[in-house]
Coordinates of C-alpha atoms and ligand atoms in Angstrom, one line a residue:
X219 CA 98.0 87.3 108.2
X220 CA 101.8 86.7 107.6
X221 CA 104.1 88.7 109.3
X222 CA 106.6 89.2 106.3
X223 CA 106.0 90.5 102.9
X224 CA 105.7 87.5 100.5
X225 CA 109.1 88.2 98.7
X226 CA 111.9 90.7 98.8
X227 CA 112.5 93.9 97.2
X228 CA 112.8 93.8 93.1
X229 CA 116.1 95.4 92.2
X230 CA 114.3 97.9 89.9
X231 CA 117.5 98.6 88.0
X232 CA 117.8 95.1 86.7
X233 CA 114.6 95.2 85.0
X234 CA 113.8 95.6 81.4
X235 CA 111.7 98.9 82.2
X236 CA 114.8 100.4 83.7
X237 CA 116.7 99.4 80.7
X238 CA 114.3 101.1 78.4
X239 CA 113.9 104.2 80.5
X240 CA 117.5 104.8 80.3
X241 CA 117.7 104.6 76.8
X242 CA 114.6 106.5 76.3
X243 CA 116.1 109.3 78.9
X244 CA 119.2 109.4 76.7
X245 CA 117.3 110.1 73.6
X246 CA 114.8 112.2 74.7
X247 CA 114.6 115.9 73.8
X248 CA 111.9 117.4 75.6
X249 CA 109.8 119.8 73.5
X250 CA 106.5 120.7 75.1
X251 CA 105.7 122.9 72.2
X252 CA 106.3 120.5 69.5
X253 CA 104.4 117.8 71.5
X254 CA 101.5 120.1 72.2
X255 CA 101.7 121.2 68.4
X256 CA 101.8 117.6 67.2
X257 CA 99.2 116.3 69.6
X258 CA 96.2 118.7 70.5
X259 CA 94.5 116.1 72.7
X260 CA 97.9 115.6 74.7
X261 CA 96.1 117.8 77.7
X262 CA 93.1 115.6 77.7
X263 CA 94.9 112.3 77.3
X264 CA 97.2 112.9 80.1
X265 CA 94.5 114.6 82.6
X266 CA 93.1 112.5 85.1
X267 CA 90.1 112.7 87.7
X268 CA 90.7 111.3 91.0
X269 CA 87.8 111.8 93.2
X270 CA 87.3 115.5 93.2
X271 CA 90.8 116.4 91.9
X272 CA 91.5 117.0 88.3
X273 CA 95.0 116.3 87.5
X274 CA 96.8 117.6 84.5
X275 CA 100.1 115.6 83.6
X276 CA 100.6 117.1 80.1
X277 CA 103.0 119.2 81.1
X278 CA 105.6 116.8 82.4
X279 CA 108.5 115.5 80.2
X280 CA 107.2 112.4 79.1
X281 CA 106.2 110.8 75.9
X282 CA 103.6 108.1 75.8
X283 CA 106.7 105.6 75.5
X284 CA 108.1 106.7 78.4
X285 CA 104.9 106.3 80.3
X286 CA 104.4 103.1 78.9
X287 CA 107.9 102.2 80.4
X288 CA 107.1 103.6 83.9
X289 CA 103.7 101.1 84.1
X290 CA 106.1 98.4 83.0
X291 CA 108.4 99.4 85.9
X292 CA 105.4 99.4 88.4
X293 CA 104.5 95.8 86.7
X294 CA 108.1 94.2 87.1
X295 CA 108.7 95.6 90.8
X296 CA 105.3 94.2 91.9
X297 CA 103.6 97.4 92.8
X298 CA 100.3 96.3 93.0
X299 CA 101.2 93.2 94.8
X300 CA 103.0 95.4 97.6
X301 CA 100.0 98.0 97.6
X302 CA 97.4 95.2 98.3
X303 CA 99.7 94.0 101.2
X304 CA 99.4 97.0 102.6
X305 CA 95.8 97.5 102.6
X306 CA 95.5 93.9 103.7
X307 CA 97.4 94.4 106.8
X308 CA 100.6 92.7 106.1
X309 CA 103.4 93.6 107.9
X310 CA 105.3 95.5 105.2
X311 CA 107.1 97.6 107.7
X312 CA 109.8 95.2 107.8
X313 CA 112.5 96.9 109.9
X314 CA 109.8 97.2 112.8
X315 CA 107.5 94.2 112.0
X316 CA 104.4 96.0 111.9
X317 CA 101.5 96.1 109.4
X318 CA 101.0 99.8 107.8
X319 CA 97.1 100.5 108.1
X320 CA 96.5 104.5 108.1
X321 CA 94.0 103.3 105.4
X322 CA 92.1 101.6 108.0
X323 CA 91.6 104.9 109.9
X324 CA 89.3 106.1 107.4
X325 CA 87.9 102.7 106.3
X326 CA 83.8 102.6 106.5
X327 CA 82.7 101.0 109.8
X328 CA 80.7 98.3 108.1
X329 CA 83.8 97.0 106.4
X330 CA 85.4 94.8 109.0
X331 CA 89.1 94.2 108.7
X332 CA 91.0 91.7 110.7
X333 CA 94.5 92.2 111.5
X334 CA 96.9 90.2 113.8
X335 CA 93.6 88.8 115.1
X336 CA 92.1 91.8 115.7
X337 CA 89.2 93.7 114.1
X338 CA 90.9 97.0 113.5
X339 CA 87.8 98.7 111.9
X340 CA 85.8 98.2 115.1
X341 CA 88.8 99.4 117.2
X342 CA 89.1 102.6 115.0
X343 CA 85.2 103.3 115.2
X344 CA 85.2 102.8 118.9
X345 CA 88.4 105.3 119.3
X346 CA 86.9 107.8 116.6
X347 CA 83.6 107.8 119.0
X348 CA 85.4 108.7 122.1
X349 CA 87.1 111.4 120.1
X350 CA 84.1 112.7 118.6
X351 CA 82.3 112.6 122.0
X352 CA 85.0 114.4 123.5
X353 CA 85.1 117.1 120.9
X354 CA 81.3 117.9 121.1
X355 CA 81.6 118.2 125.0
X356 CA 84.2 121.1 124.6
X357 CA 82.6 122.5 121.5
X358 CA 79.2 122.8 123.4
X359 CA 80.9 124.0 126.6
X360 CA 79.9 120.9 128.6
X361 CA 83.7 120.2 129.3
X362 CA 84.8 123.0 131.8
X363 CA 88.0 124.1 133.4
X364 CA 88.5 124.0 137.1
X365 CA 86.5 127.2 137.3
X366 CA 83.4 126.1 135.2
X367 CA 84.6 128.1 132.1
X368 CA 84.3 126.5 128.8
X369 CA 87.2 126.0 126.9
X370 CA 88.3 128.6 124.3
X371 CA 91.9 127.9 123.4
X372 CA 93.2 124.4 122.8
X373 CA 96.7 123.8 122.6
X374 CA 98.5 121.1 120.9
X375 CA 101.6 119.9 122.2
X376 CA 103.3 117.2 119.8
X377 CA 106.0 117.2 117.1
X378 CA 106.8 115.7 113.9
X379 CA 103.6 113.8 112.8
X380 CA 102.0 114.5 116.0
X381 CA 102.1 118.3 115.0
X382 CA 102.9 118.9 111.3
X383 CA 99.3 117.2 110.2
X384 CA 97.0 118.9 112.9
X385 CA 98.6 122.2 112.3
X386 CA 98.4 122.0 108.6
X387 CA 94.8 120.7 108.5
X388 CA 93.9 123.2 111.0
X389 CA 95.1 126.1 108.7
X390 CA 93.8 124.6 105.8
X391 CA 90.3 124.2 107.3
X392 CA 90.2 127.6 109.2
X393 CA 86.7 128.7 107.6
X394 CA 85.3 125.4 109.5
X395 CA 86.7 126.4 112.9
X396 CA 83.9 127.1 115.2
X397 CA 83.4 130.6 116.5
X398 CA 85.2 131.4 119.8
X399 CA 87.6 128.5 119.3
X400 CA 91.1 128.7 118.8
X401 CA 94.0 126.1 118.4
X402 CA 97.6 127.1 118.9
X403 CA 100.3 124.6 118.5
X404 CA 103.8 123.9 120.6
X405 CA 106.1 121.9 119.1
X406 CA 109.8 123.0 119.3
X407 CA 111.8 122.4 122.6
X408 CA 113.0 126.1 122.1
X409 CA 111.3 127.7 125.2
X410 CA 110.5 130.4 123.0
X411 CA 107.6 128.5 121.6
X412 CA 105.5 127.5 124.7
X413 CA 106.7 130.9 126.0
X414 CA 105.2 132.7 123.2
X415 CA 102.3 130.3 122.7
X416 CA 101.1 130.7 126.5
X417 CA 101.8 134.2 127.1
X418 CA 98.5 135.8 126.6
X419 CA 96.5 132.7 127.4
X420 CA 93.8 132.7 130.1
X421 CA 94.5 129.3 132.0
X422 CA 90.6 129.0 133.0
X423 CA 89.6 128.5 129.3
X424 CA 93.0 126.8 128.1
X425 CA 93.0 122.9 127.4
X426 CA 96.1 121.3 126.6
X427 CA 96.6 118.2 124.4
X428 CA 99.5 116.5 124.6
X429 CA 100.0 114.4 121.4
X430 CA 102.8 111.6 121.1
X431 CA 102.6 108.4 119.7
X432 CA 105.5 107.0 121.8
X433 CA 104.7 109.6 125.0
X434 CA 108.5 109.5 125.0
X435 CA 109.5 112.5 122.8
X436 CA 112.0 114.5 124.6
X437 CA 110.3 117.8 122.9
X438 CA 106.7 116.7 123.7
X439 CA 107.3 115.8 127.3
X440 CA 109.3 118.8 128.1
X441 CA 107.2 121.2 126.6
X442 CA 104.2 119.5 128.3
X443 CA 105.6 119.8 131.7
X444 CA 106.4 123.3 131.0
X445 CA 102.9 124.0 130.1
X446 CA 101.6 122.2 133.3
X447 CA 104.0 124.4 135.3
X448 CA 102.4 127.5 133.7
X449 CA 98.9 126.0 134.2
X450 CA 99.4 125.5 138.1
X451 CA 101.0 128.8 138.6
X452 CA 98.8 130.9 136.6
X453 CA 95.5 129.3 138.2
X454 CA 97.2 129.6 141.6
X455 CA 98.1 133.5 140.8
X456 CA 94.2 133.9 139.7
X457 CA 93.1 132.3 142.8
X458 CA 91.3 129.6 140.6
X459 CA 92.8 126.7 142.8
X460 CA 94.8 125.7 145.7
X461 CA 98.3 125.7 145.9
X462 CA 98.2 122.2 146.6
X463 CA 98.3 118.6 145.5
X464 CA 95.1 118.4 145.2
X465 CA 94.8 121.5 143.5
X466 CA 97.2 120.5 140.9
X467 CA 95.8 117.3 140.1
X468 CA 92.4 118.9 139.7
X469 CA 93.6 121.6 137.3
X470 CA 95.7 118.6 135.2
X471 CA 92.2 116.8 135.3
X472 CA 90.4 119.4 134.0
X473 CA 93.0 121.2 131.7
X474 CA 94.9 118.3 130.0
X475 CA 94.4 115.2 127.7
X476 CA 96.4 113.1 125.8
X477 CA 96.5 111.5 122.6
X478 CA 99.0 108.3 122.6
X479 CA 99.6 104.7 121.7
X480 CA 101.2 104.3 125.0
X481 CA 98.5 104.8 127.9
X482 CA 100.8 103.8 130.8
X483 CA 103.0 106.7 130.2
X484 CA 100.2 109.0 129.9
X485 CA 98.9 108.0 133.3
X486 CA 102.6 108.0 134.5
X487 CA 102.5 112.1 133.3
X488 CA 99.5 112.3 135.5
X489 CA 96.9 112.2 133.0
X490 CA 93.9 110.1 133.7
X491 CA 93.7 107.3 131.0
X492 CA 90.1 108.5 131.0
X493 CA 91.1 111.4 129.2
X494 CA 93.2 110.0 126.8
X495 CA 92.9 108.7 123.1
X496 CA 94.7 105.9 122.0
X497 CA 95.8 104.8 118.2
X498 CA 98.0 101.8 117.2
X499 CA 101.7 101.0 116.2
X500 CA 100.2 100.5 112.6
X501 CA 99.8 104.0 112.4
X502 CA 103.2 105.8 111.5
X503 CA 103.4 109.4 113.2
X504 CA 103.6 111.1 109.9
X505 CA 100.4 109.0 108.6
X506 CA 98.7 110.1 111.8
X507 CA 96.7 113.3 111.2
X508 CA 93.3 111.1 110.8
X509 CA 93.7 109.2 113.7
X510 CA 93.1 110.4 117.4
X511 CA 96.2 112.7 116.7
X512 CA 93.9 114.9 114.9
X513 CA 91.7 115.5 118.5
X514 CA 92.7 118.9 118.4
X515 CA 91.3 119.3 114.8
X516 CA 88.0 117.3 115.3
X517 CA 87.5 119.7 117.9
X518 CA 88.0 122.8 116.0
X519 CA 85.9 121.7 112.8
X520 CA 83.6 119.1 114.7
X521 CA 82.9 115.7 114.4
X522 CA 80.7 116.0 110.8
X523 CA 83.9 118.2 108.9
X524 CA 86.3 115.6 110.4
X525 CA 84.3 112.8 109.3
X526 CA 83.9 114.4 105.8
X527 CA 87.7 114.6 106.1
X528 CA 88.1 110.9 106.6
X529 CA 85.6 110.2 103.6
X530 CA 87.9 112.3 101.4
X531 CA 90.9 110.3 102.3
X532 CA 89.2 107.0 101.6
X533 CA 88.1 108.3 98.2
X534 CA 91.6 108.6 97.3
X535 CA 92.5 105.2 98.9
X536 CA 89.8 103.6 96.6
X537 CA 91.0 105.3 93.7
X538 CA 94.5 104.4 94.4
X539 CA 93.4 100.7 95.2
X540 CA 91.0 100.2 92.3
X541 CA 91.8 102.2 89.4
X542 CA 94.0 100.8 86.3
X543 CA 97.2 101.9 87.0
X544 CA 97.3 103.8 83.6
X545 CA 94.6 106.0 85.0
X546 CA 95.6 105.9 88.7
X547 CA 97.0 109.2 89.7
X548 CA 98.9 108.6 92.5
X549 CA 100.6 105.4 90.8
X550 CA 101.2 108.0 87.8
X551 CA 102.8 111.0 90.0
X552 CA 104.9 108.3 91.9
X553 CA 105.9 106.9 88.9
X554 CA 107.1 110.4 87.4
X555 CA 108.9 111.3 90.2
X556 CA 111.2 108.2 89.9
X557 CA 111.5 109.3 86.2
X558 CA 112.5 112.8 87.2
X559 CA 115.0 111.3 90.2
X560 CA 116.4 108.4 88.5
X561 CA 116.5 109.4 84.8
X562 CA 116.2 113.1 84.6
X563 CA 118.9 113.9 87.6
X564 CA 116.5 115.9 89.5
X565 CA 116.9 116.2 93.2
X566 CA 114.3 118.3 94.5
X567 CA 110.4 118.7 93.9
X568 CA 108.4 121.7 94.6
X569 CA 105.2 121.6 95.8
X570 CA 103.5 125.1 95.6
X571 CA 99.8 125.5 96.5
X572 CA 97.8 128.4 95.0
X573 CA 95.8 128.3 98.5
X574 CA 96.7 130.5 101.2
X575 CA 95.1 128.1 103.6
X576 CA 97.5 125.4 102.5
X577 CA 100.4 127.3 103.6
X578 CA 101.7 124.5 105.8
X579 CA 101.2 121.8 103.3
X580 CA 104.7 121.7 101.9
X581 CA 106.0 121.7 105.6
X582 CA 103.6 118.8 106.3
X583 CA 104.8 116.9 102.9
X584 CA 108.6 117.2 104.0
X585 CA 108.1 114.7 106.7
X586 CA 105.4 112.6 104.8
X587 CA 107.9 112.2 101.9
X588 CA 111.4 112.7 103.1
X589 CA 111.3 110.8 106.7
X590 CA 109.5 108.0 104.4
X591 CA 111.9 107.8 101.5
X592 CA 115.2 109.3 102.8
X593 CA 116.8 105.8 102.9
X594 CA 120.0 104.1 101.7
X595 CA 119.1 100.6 102.4
X596 CA 116.3 98.5 101.1
X597 CA 113.7 96.6 103.2
X598 CA 115.7 93.6 103.3
X599 CA 118.8 95.6 104.8
X600 CA 120.6 95.4 101.2
X601 CA 122.0 98.9 99.8
X602 CA 119.5 100.7 97.4
X603 CA 120.7 100.5 93.8
X604 CA 119.7 103.9 92.7
X605 CA 119.1 107.2 94.1
X606 CA 116.1 107.7 96.5
X607 CA 114.5 110.8 98.2
X608 CA 114.3 113.9 96.8
X609 CA 113.8 117.0 98.6
X610 CA 110.8 118.2 98.9
X611 CA 109.8 122.0 99.6
X612 CA 107.7 124.8 98.6
X613 CA 105.4 127.8 99.5
X614 CA 102.2 129.3 98.5
X615 CA 101.9 130.8 95.3
X616 CA 101.8 133.9 94.4
X617 CA 104.7 134.6 97.3
X618 CA 107.2 132.0 95.8
X619 CA 107.1 133.7 92.5
X620 CA 108.6 136.7 94.2
X621 CA 111.1 134.7 95.9
X622 CA 112.5 131.4 94.2
X623 CA 110.7 130.9 91.0
X624 CA 113.6 132.8 89.3
X625 CA 115.7 129.4 89.7
X626 CA 112.9 127.3 88.6
X627 CA 112.2 129.6 85.2
X628 CA 115.8 130.0 84.3
X629 CA 118.2 128.1 86.9
X630 CA 120.4 125.1 85.2
X631 CA 118.4 122.4 87.4
X632 CA 115.2 120.2 86.7
X633 CA 112.7 121.1 89.2
X634 CA 109.5 119.2 88.7
X635 CA 106.8 121.1 90.5
X636 CA 103.1 120.5 91.7
X637 CA 100.9 123.4 91.3
X638 CA 97.6 123.0 93.2
X639 CA 94.6 125.4 93.2
X640 CA 91.0 125.4 94.0
X641 CA 88.3 126.9 92.0
X642 CA 86.1 128.5 94.7
X643 CA 87.9 130.4 97.4
X644 CA 86.8 130.6 101.0
X645 CA 87.2 134.3 101.0
X646 CA 85.7 135.4 97.3
X647 CA 86.4 139.0 97.7
X648 CA 86.3 141.7 94.5
X649 CA 89.0 144.6 93.8
X650 CA 86.5 146.9 92.5
X651 CA 85.1 144.8 89.2
X652 CA 87.8 142.2 89.6
X653 CA 87.7 139.0 91.2
X654 CA 90.5 138.4 93.0
X655 CA 90.5 134.8 93.3
X656 CA 90.4 135.0 89.2
X657 CA 93.5 137.3 89.2
X658 CA 95.3 134.7 91.8
X659 CA 94.5 131.9 89.7
X660 CA 95.5 133.3 86.3
X661 CA 99.2 133.7 88.1
X662 CA 98.6 129.7 88.6
X663 CA 97.7 129.1 85.1
X664 CA 100.4 131.7 83.9
X665 CA 103.2 130.2 85.5
X666 CA 102.6 126.8 84.3
X667 CA 102.6 127.8 80.9
X668 CA 105.7 129.9 81.1
X669 CA 107.5 126.9 82.5
X670 CA 106.2 124.6 79.8
X671 CA 106.6 126.7 77.0
X672 CA 109.1 129.2 77.8
X673 CA 109.8 132.2 75.0
X674 CA 112.5 132.0 72.4
X675 CA 114.8 134.4 71.6
X676 CA 113.2 135.3 68.4
X677 CA 109.8 136.0 70.5
X678 CA 112.4 138.3 72.8
X679 CA 113.7 140.1 69.9
X680 CA 110.2 140.6 68.5
X681 CA 109.5 142.7 71.7
X682 CA 112.4 145.0 70.7
X683 CA 114.9 143.7 73.5
X684 CA 118.3 144.9 72.5
X685 CA 120.6 142.1 71.2
X686 CA 122.7 141.9 74.0
X687 CA 120.0 141.2 76.6
X688 CA 118.2 138.7 74.7
X689 CA 119.9 136.1 76.0
X690 CA 119.0 137.0 79.3
X691 CA 115.1 137.0 78.8
X692 CA 115.0 133.8 77.0
X693 CA 113.0 131.3 78.9
X694 CA 114.3 127.7 77.8
X695 CA 110.6 126.2 78.8
X696 CA 110.2 122.3 79.0
X697 CA 110.3 122.8 83.0
X698 CA 108.1 119.9 84.2
X699 CA 104.7 120.5 86.0
X700 CA 101.8 118.9 87.6
X701 CA 98.4 120.9 87.7
X702 CA 96.0 119.8 90.5
X703 CA 92.6 121.7 90.5
X704 CA 89.9 121.0 93.1
X705 CA 86.4 122.6 93.4
X706 CA 87.0 124.0 96.9
X707 CA 89.2 123.4 99.8
X708 CA 86.7 121.3 101.7
X709 CA 87.4 118.9 104.4
X710 CA 87.1 116.2 101.8
X711 CA 89.1 117.7 99.4
X712 CA 92.1 118.0 101.8
X713 CA 91.6 114.4 102.8
X714 CA 92.0 113.4 99.0
X715 CA 95.1 115.7 98.9
X716 CA 96.9 114.1 101.8
X717 CA 95.9 110.6 100.9
X718 CA 97.3 111.2 97.2
X719 CA 100.6 112.4 98.5
X720 CA 100.6 109.3 100.9
X721 CA 100.2 106.9 98.4
X722 CA 102.6 109.0 95.9
X723 CA 105.2 108.5 98.4
X724 CA 104.2 104.8 98.8
X725 CA 104.9 104.0 95.0
X726 CA 108.2 105.6 94.9
X727 CA 109.2 103.7 97.9
X728 CA 108.2 100.3 96.3
X729 CA 110.1 101.4 92.9
X730 CA 113.3 101.8 95.3
X731 CA 112.6 98.7 97.3
X732 CA 112.5 100.7 100.7
X733 CA 110.5 100.4 103.9
X734 CA 108.9 103.9 103.7
X735 CA 107.4 103.5 107.1
X736 CA 110.4 103.4 109.5
X737 CA 112.6 106.3 110.4
X738 CA 115.8 105.2 112.1
X739 CA 117.7 107.8 110.8
X740 CA 116.4 110.7 113.3
X741 CA 117.4 108.2 116.2
X742 CA 121.2 109.0 116.3
X743 CA 120.7 112.5 116.8
X744 CA 118.3 112.3 119.8
X745 CA 120.8 109.7 121.5
X746 CA 123.6 112.0 121.2
X747 CA 121.2 115.2 122.5
X748 CA 121.0 113.0 125.5
X749 CA 124.6 112.3 125.9
X750 CA 125.7 115.8 125.1
X751 CA 123.1 117.5 127.6
X752 CA 125.0 116.8 130.7
X753 CA 128.3 118.6 128.8
X754 CA 126.2 121.9 128.1
X755 CA 124.7 121.9 131.5
X756 CA 128.5 121.9 132.8
X757 CA 129.5 118.4 133.2
X758 CA 133.5 118.3 132.4
X759 CA 133.8 114.8 131.9
X760 CA 130.9 114.8 129.6
X761 CA 132.7 117.7 127.7
X762 CA 135.9 115.9 127.6
X763 CA 134.1 112.9 126.1
X764 CA 133.3 114.9 122.9
X765 CA 135.3 115.3 119.8
X766 CA 137.1 118.4 119.6
X767 CA 135.3 120.2 117.4
X768 CA 131.7 119.5 119.3
X769 CA 133.6 120.1 122.5
X770 CA 135.0 123.5 121.5
X771 CA 131.8 124.6 120.7
X772 CA 130.1 123.6 123.7
X773 CA 132.8 125.3 125.5
X774 CA 132.2 128.4 123.5
X775 CA 128.4 128.3 124.2
X776 CA 129.1 128.0 128.0
X777 CA 131.2 130.9 127.7
X778 CA 128.6 133.1 125.9
X779 CA 125.6 132.0 128.0
X780 CA 125.1 134.6 130.7
Ligands
F6P989 O1 111.7 111.5 115.6 C1 110.7 111.4 114.5 C2 109.6 111.1 115.1 O2 109.6 109.4 115.6 C3 108.5 111.0 113.7 O3 108.4 109.9 113.2 C4 107.3 111.3 114.8 O4 106.3 111.8 114.1 C5 107.7 112.3 115.8 O5 109.3 111.8 116.0 C6 107.1 112.4 117.3 O6 106.9 111.3 117.8 P1 105.9 110.8 118.7 O7 104.3 111.3 118.3 O8 106.0 109.7 119.5 O9 106.0 112.0 119.9

């Protein structure tokens, strides 16, 4: 493999397609009512199947010419070349000189892939086998705590990609969780988090998983130490271990495991590397839920369901890798996002799951999309030539409808929105004769319809509304949405959804010419927090070294702190 991408980024703004898109946007008068009336096949033509996901793009503000130009843009920025470089393990993470191979985590074990001289498929299969064996031991009760009790609660301690993916997937796949097992997630260095999550726990039946790619993250290591202290204290108080070095190391051996790429640091923390699961620097934190970082999930839902999740990821990878671009859903959705950000002045993008189990999906996507594409320089270090990185946000429907949808329907900004639903609910309840899921999805269909087609002044008047209220009750329509419908929220479908958004993010990054796999923007704050900590703790020289605003705030904090 080469260690450099074959060629530098193409400046998308200099392409012919960019020029065409600029012109098309200038002349575009969005008219979804008219477009559908004139073209009854629009919905069918602009709907696609990607693995189990039915994706309807027809309510987007695009004409065939716009779509053709977006596809031409993909061509001119050499999207497929870069995609293939990623799948092949080239070092497309340029600023960290690393391959980007989350797709190898879900590659079938009989398809070898050699990267930097290493058979990564075999490495993945070996580590996965370790995770699965451990998961089975915990699930069966063979793995016990110091008193011989089986594990009932797993506490995953991690942050960012070592938290958001596992917690999102655990919530999404709750119906698959083994009875009698619960997973909790501690992420924030706010001591409230660890205090609340351990408050009612029985230490004899608790297993902590310290999940950190680097095993150097302040929040995670602090929380791991707090959890270890809590474990020791409560086991000693319960008379389960001696208050001695031996007692303490026995407690850690039975109640702590780790997931990391830095196994030496795991050992330094006191966790036996035998009880640690590894992964590799070619897996970005925000792309790691399907690595050993998902150990808590693998225990909760079991190896079979975890394998199904991986198969779902792989199905979407294959769709992205092999489907012609005009039917390639991640490509089309990524290009549509570029269209809205760069040509239609969209600043944000809503993701609205009509599935309560996906309530952490938008939060998960925020790291995936914004840590990946919130960049101002391209992968060769030159400034970007267009806007990048829209803000992703969202909440499950129908809750959002009663909160922020007002702005999407009648505000002044264009907010493209992805609506996600499943046909078969985990809990098919009835309210008398009514299927409640049907009622729920009626809202999903109603919202995308209202956003697309709105309500004209004449339609409002026809309802007998007084003239002075008509304008307030008009809905302009032409508010873009994508509808994603899956059969059910199975592990496979969840894997497909996550991989879909991973690849959408990739496509946008390629158009903008940026390295979507580094995250230098989070480093400065981390460094400053360490420098400022002594000032907060009372060091006068450190306080004096701060700027006037920060120094005054710290001084006020110190006064207020009892
Ligand atoms: O600070 C950002 C970040 O590096 C994320 O990219 C990562 O997911 C998170 O911190 C946690 O890092 P780690 O898994 O190394 O503890």
